[in-house]
Amino acid sequence: MDFRHLGNSGLVISEIAYGNWITHGSQVEEETAVSCVRAALDAGVTTFDTADVYAQGRAEEVLGRALKGERRDGLEIFSKVYWPMGEGRNDRGLSRKHVIRGAEDSLRRLGTDYLDLYQAHRFDHTTPLEETMRAFEDLVRQGKVLYVGVSEWRAEEIERALKIADEMGFDRIVSNQPQYNMVWRVIESEVVPVCEREGIGQIVWSPIAGGVLTGKYRPGQAAPSGSRGADPRSSHFVKDMTEDEALLRKVAELEPLAAEAGLSMAQLAVAWVLRNPNVSAAIVGASRPEQVRDNVGAAGVTLDDALVARIDEVLGDSVRRDPALTRSPEDVHDLG
């Protein structure tokens, strides 16, 4: 495993992080989830990402139990707050009440007394940003949170938060967690330049595009049994891509390129993400331990420029680049 600093902070994390969105507490049994965590630990992964909303808290509980007995100072545990966690009007968003209560609930579920990184899971258009930033700052001062980050924020939203932090003497954001992969590059034109200038690192999710970049989905064929696309609980997350036959044909054309590089398709996709110097870590998820071991094989891999150019040529106009595709709900209180 290779390690990188989280942005310009002093925190060092594994360049491949393990995330349990969708899988833990819902898609896979706990015994399998624990086996996946053990496989990640055995491969040298020290960074684990979750969120309160994943399986409505159960994912945090499963991760906490899976990591029990590990040396806490040897791990970096991340969580997030924003999405509804109950029916109450204050059980959501980035109000002071929800941020503080959300952190306390996450700590309890994870069985730890601090989070290495606490992230605003989306931008809250209904709460003053100063209020949110002060709530995060208070958690830092209490020792419950060591670093603060955001997820899926636009460049201008990140800049606003940094301005407030500087003016009010708060700790600055050190990370952003966006979707990023070969076919979803919407952060490159605006978010990445701002983050490079301000010392913010990307912790990217979906580096293999929900499994699409592994080549498992074929044009005109049903999603393979056991895949995310075949599971009614998660198929909607990848439906747009698995029904795009032009994209699936292009992904199939990447297979010989991966073979030439001596990589699996998943390893090629993860290594492609890690070549971006603004990326601090790529989050991989898994429903089986062997998937963890395959993905982690991308650690330390360097793709040459010629190979990257060939990937771009193959994917062509299937790549999404519009920064406007990063957006948060206008009103979190309208969400069910």
Coordinates of C-alpha atoms in Angstrom, one line a residue, residues 38-297:
R38 CA -10.3 -7.9 7.1
A39 CA -9.2 -8.3 3.5
A40 CA -8.7 -4.5 3.3
L41 CA -6.7 -4.4 6.6
D42 CA -4.6 -7.4 5.4
A43 CA -3.8 -5.4 2.2
G44 CA -2.6 -2.4 4.1
V45 CA -5.7 -0.2 3.9
T46 CA -5.9 2.0 7.0
T47 CA -8.6 4.5 5.8
F48 CA -12.2 3.6 6.2
D49 CA -15.1 5.8 4.9
T50 CA -18.8 5.6 5.9
A51 CA -21.7 7.9 6.6
D52 CA -24.6 8.0 9.0
V53 CA -27.2 7.6 6.2
Y54 CA -25.7 4.4 4.8
A55 CA -28.3 1.8 5.7
Q56 CA -29.7 4.4 8.2
G57 CA -26.8 3.9 10.6
R58 CA -26.4 0.2 10.3
A59 CA -23.3 0.6 8.0
E60 CA -21.5 2.6 10.7
E61 CA -22.4 -0.1 13.3
V62 CA -21.1 -2.9 11.1
L63 CA -17.9 -1.1 10.4
G64 CA -17.4 -0.3 14.1
R65 CA -17.8 -4.0 15.0
A66 CA -15.5 -5.0 12.1
L67 CA -12.7 -2.7 13.3
K68 CA -13.1 -3.6 17.0
G69 CA -9.8 -4.7 18.4
E70 CA -7.7 -2.8 15.9
R71 CA -5.3 -0.2 17.2
R72 CA -7.4 3.0 16.8
D73 CA -4.4 5.3 16.3
G74 CA -3.4 3.1 13.3
L75 CA -6.7 3.8 11.5
E76 CA -8.3 6.8 9.8
I77 CA -12.1 6.6 10.2
F78 CA -14.3 9.0 8.2
S79 CA -18.0 9.7 8.3
K80 CA -20.5 12.2 7.0
V81 CA -23.7 14.1 7.9
Y82 CA -26.5 15.8 5.9
W83 CA -29.1 13.3 4.6
P84 CA -32.3 12.6 6.6
M85 CA -31.8 10.3 9.5
G86 CA -35.4 10.5 10.8
E87 CA -38.8 12.1 10.1
G88 CA -38.1 15.2 12.3
R89 CA -37.5 18.5 10.7
N90 CA -34.1 18.7 12.4
D91 CA -33.0 15.2 11.6
R92 CA -31.4 16.4 8.4
G93 CA -29.2 19.1 6.9
L94 CA -26.3 21.0 8.3
S95 CA -27.9 23.0 11.1
R96 CA -25.9 23.2 14.3
K97 CA -28.4 20.8 16.0
H98 CA -28.1 18.1 13.3
V99 CA -24.3 18.4 12.9
I100 CA -23.6 18.1 16.6
R101 CA -26.2 15.4 17.2
G102 CA -25.1 13.5 14.1
A103 CA -21.5 13.4 15.1
E104 CA -22.4 12.1 18.6
D105 CA -24.6 9.4 17.0
S106 CA -21.9 8.4 14.5
L107 CA -19.3 8.1 17.3
R108 CA -21.6 5.8 19.3
R109 CA -22.4 3.6 16.3
L110 CA -18.8 3.3 15.3
G111 CA -17.6 2.6 18.9
T112 CA -15.0 5.3 18.8
D113 CA -14.4 8.6 20.7
Y114 CA -13.3 10.6 17.7
L115 CA -13.5 10.8 13.9
D116 CA -10.4 11.5 11.9
L117 CA -12.5 13.3 9.3
Y118 CA -16.1 14.5 9.4
Q119 CA -17.7 15.6 6.2
A120 CA -20.7 17.6 5.1
H121 CA -22.3 15.1 2.8
R122 CA -23.9 17.8 0.6
F123 CA -24.2 21.6 0.6
D124 CA -27.2 22.8 2.7
H125 CA -28.9 25.7 0.9
T126 CA -31.3 26.3 3.8
T127 CA -28.7 26.8 6.7
P128 CA -26.3 29.7 7.0
L129 CA -22.9 28.5 6.1
E130 CA -21.5 30.3 9.1
E131 CA -23.6 28.2 11.4
T132 CA -22.5 25.0 9.8
M133 CA -18.8 26.0 9.9
R134 CA -19.0 27.0 13.6
A135 CA -20.7 23.6 14.5
F136 CA -17.8 21.8 12.8
E137 CA -15.3 24.0 14.5
D138 CA -16.8 23.2 17.9
L139 CA -16.5 19.5 17.2
V140 CA -12.9 20.0 16.4
R141 CA -12.3 22.0 19.6
Q142 CA -14.0 19.3 21.6
G143 CA -11.7 16.6 20.1
K144 CA -14.5 14.7 18.6
V145 CA -13.4 15.5 15.1
L146 CA -9.8 16.0 13.9
Y147 CA -10.3 17.3 10.4
V148 CA -13.3 18.7 8.4
G149 CA -14.2 18.0 4.8
V150 CA -17.1 18.1 2.4
S151 CA -18.7 15.8 -0.2
E152 CA -20.0 16.8 -3.7
W153 CA -19.6 20.5 -3.2
R154 CA -19.2 22.9 -6.1
A155 CA -16.1 25.0 -6.4
E156 CA -17.9 28.2 -5.4
E157 CA -19.3 26.5 -2.3
I158 CA -15.9 25.3 -1.2
E159 CA -14.5 28.8 -1.7
R160 CA -17.3 30.3 0.4
A161 CA -16.5 27.9 3.3
L162 CA -12.8 28.7 3.1
K163 CA -13.5 32.4 3.2
I164 CA -15.7 32.0 6.3
A165 CA -13.1 29.8 8.0
D166 CA -10.3 32.4 7.4
E167 CA -12.4 35.3 8.5
M168 CA -13.6 33.5 11.7
G169 CA -10.4 31.7 12.5
F170 CA -11.9 28.2 12.0
D171 CA -10.1 25.1 10.8
R172 CA -10.2 25.0 7.1
I173 CA -11.7 22.2 4.9
V174 CA -9.0 19.7 4.0
S175 CA -10.9 17.4 1.6
N176 CA -13.8 17.0 -0.8
Q177 CA -15.4 13.7 -1.6
P178 CA -16.7 13.7 -5.2
Q179 CA -17.7 11.0 -7.7
Y180 CA -14.7 10.7 -10.1
N181 CA -13.7 8.1 -12.6
M182 CA -12.8 7.6 -16.3
V183 CA -16.3 8.5 -17.5
W184 CA -17.3 11.0 -14.8
R185 CA -14.8 13.9 -14.8
V186 CA -17.0 16.8 -13.8
I187 CA -14.6 18.0 -11.0
E188 CA -11.7 18.5 -13.4
S189 CA -12.5 22.0 -14.8
E190 CA -13.5 23.9 -11.6
V191 CA -13.3 21.9 -8.4
V192 CA -9.8 20.5 -8.8
P193 CA -8.1 23.9 -9.7
V194 CA -9.7 25.5 -6.6
C195 CA -8.7 22.6 -4.4
E196 CA -5.1 22.5 -5.8
R197 CA -4.8 26.2 -5.0
E198 CA -6.2 25.9 -1.5
G199 CA -4.6 22.6 -0.4
I200 CA -7.7 20.5 -0.5
G201 CA -7.4 16.8 -1.4
Q202 CA -10.0 14.7 -3.2
I203 CA -11.2 11.4 -1.7
V204 CA -13.1 10.1 -4.7
W205 CA -15.9 7.6 -4.7
S206 CA -17.0 5.2 -7.5
P207 CA -13.6 4.9 -9.2
I208 CA -14.9 1.9 -11.1
A209 CA -18.3 3.6 -11.8
G210 CA -20.3 1.2 -9.8
G211 CA -18.7 -1.8 -11.4
V212 CA -19.3 -0.6 -15.0
L213 CA -15.6 -0.1 -15.7
T214 CA -14.8 -3.7 -14.7
G215 CA -16.5 -4.8 -17.9
K216 CA -19.0 -7.0 -16.1
Y217 CA -22.0 -5.4 -17.9
R218 CA -22.4 -6.3 -21.5
P219 CA -24.5 -4.6 -24.2
G220 CA -27.9 -6.3 -24.6
Q221 CA -27.3 -8.7 -21.7
A222 CA -28.9 -8.9 -18.3
A223 CA -26.8 -7.7 -15.4
P224 CA -24.8 -10.6 -13.9
S225 CA -26.2 -12.3 -10.9
G226 CA -24.9 -10.9 -7.6
S227 CA -23.9 -7.6 -9.2
R228 CA -25.1 -4.1 -8.1
G229 CA -27.0 -3.8 -11.4
A230 CA -29.0 -7.0 -10.6
D231 CA -29.9 -6.1 -7.1
P232 CA -33.2 -4.1 -6.9
R233 CA -31.9 -2.3 -3.8
S234 CA -29.0 -0.8 -5.7
S235 CA -29.6 -1.1 -9.5
H236 CA -30.9 2.4 -9.8
F237 CA -27.5 3.8 -8.9
V238 CA -26.0 2.4 -12.1
K239 CA -29.1 2.2 -14.4
D240 CA -28.0 5.1 -16.6
M241 CA -24.7 3.5 -17.4
T242 CA -25.8 -0.2 -17.6
E243 CA -28.5 0.8 -20.1
D244 CA -26.1 2.9 -22.2
E245 CA -25.0 0.3 -24.8
A246 CA -22.6 2.7 -26.6
L247 CA -20.7 3.2 -23.3
L248 CA -20.7 -0.5 -22.5
R249 CA -19.2 -1.2 -26.0
K250 CA -16.4 1.3 -25.3
V251 CA -15.7 -0.1 -21.9
A252 CA -15.2 -3.5 -23.6
E253 CA -12.6 -1.9 -25.8
L254 CA -10.6 -1.1 -22.7
E255 CA -10.0 -4.7 -21.9
P256 CA -7.0 -5.3 -24.2
L257 CA -5.5 -2.1 -22.8
A258 CA -5.8 -3.4 -19.3
A259 CA -4.3 -6.7 -20.4
E260 CA -1.3 -5.0 -22.0
A261 CA -0.7 -3.1 -18.8
G262 CA -0.9 -6.4 -16.8
L263 CA -3.9 -5.1 -14.8
S264 CA -7.4 -6.2 -14.3
M265 CA -10.1 -3.8 -15.5
A266 CA -10.8 -2.7 -11.9
Q267 CA -7.1 -2.0 -11.3
L268 CA -6.9 0.0 -14.5
A269 CA -9.8 2.2 -13.4
V270 CA -8.5 2.7 -9.9
A271 CA -5.0 3.5 -11.1
W272 CA -6.4 6.0 -13.6
V273 CA -8.1 7.9 -10.7
L274 CA -4.9 7.8 -8.6
R275 CA -2.8 9.4 -11.3
N276 CA -4.5 12.7 -10.6
P277 CA -2.1 14.5 -8.2
N278 CA -5.1 16.2 -6.4
V279 CA -6.5 12.8 -5.4
S280 CA -5.6 11.8 -1.9
A281 CA -7.4 8.5 -2.0
A282 CA -9.8 6.4 -4.1
I283 CA -12.6 4.7 -2.1
V284 CA -13.3 1.1 -3.1
G285 CA -16.3 -0.9 -1.9
A286 CA -16.9 -4.6 -2.2
S287 CA -19.4 -7.3 -1.6
R288 CA -16.7 -10.1 -1.6
P289 CA -13.2 -10.1 -0.2
E290 CA -11.7 -11.0 -3.5
Q291 CA -13.0 -7.7 -5.0
V292 CA -11.1 -5.9 -2.2
R293 CA -7.9 -7.7 -3.1
D294 CA -8.3 -7.0 -6.8
N295 CA -8.9 -3.3 -6.3
V296 CA -6.1 -2.8 -3.9
G297 CA -3.8 -4.2 -6.6

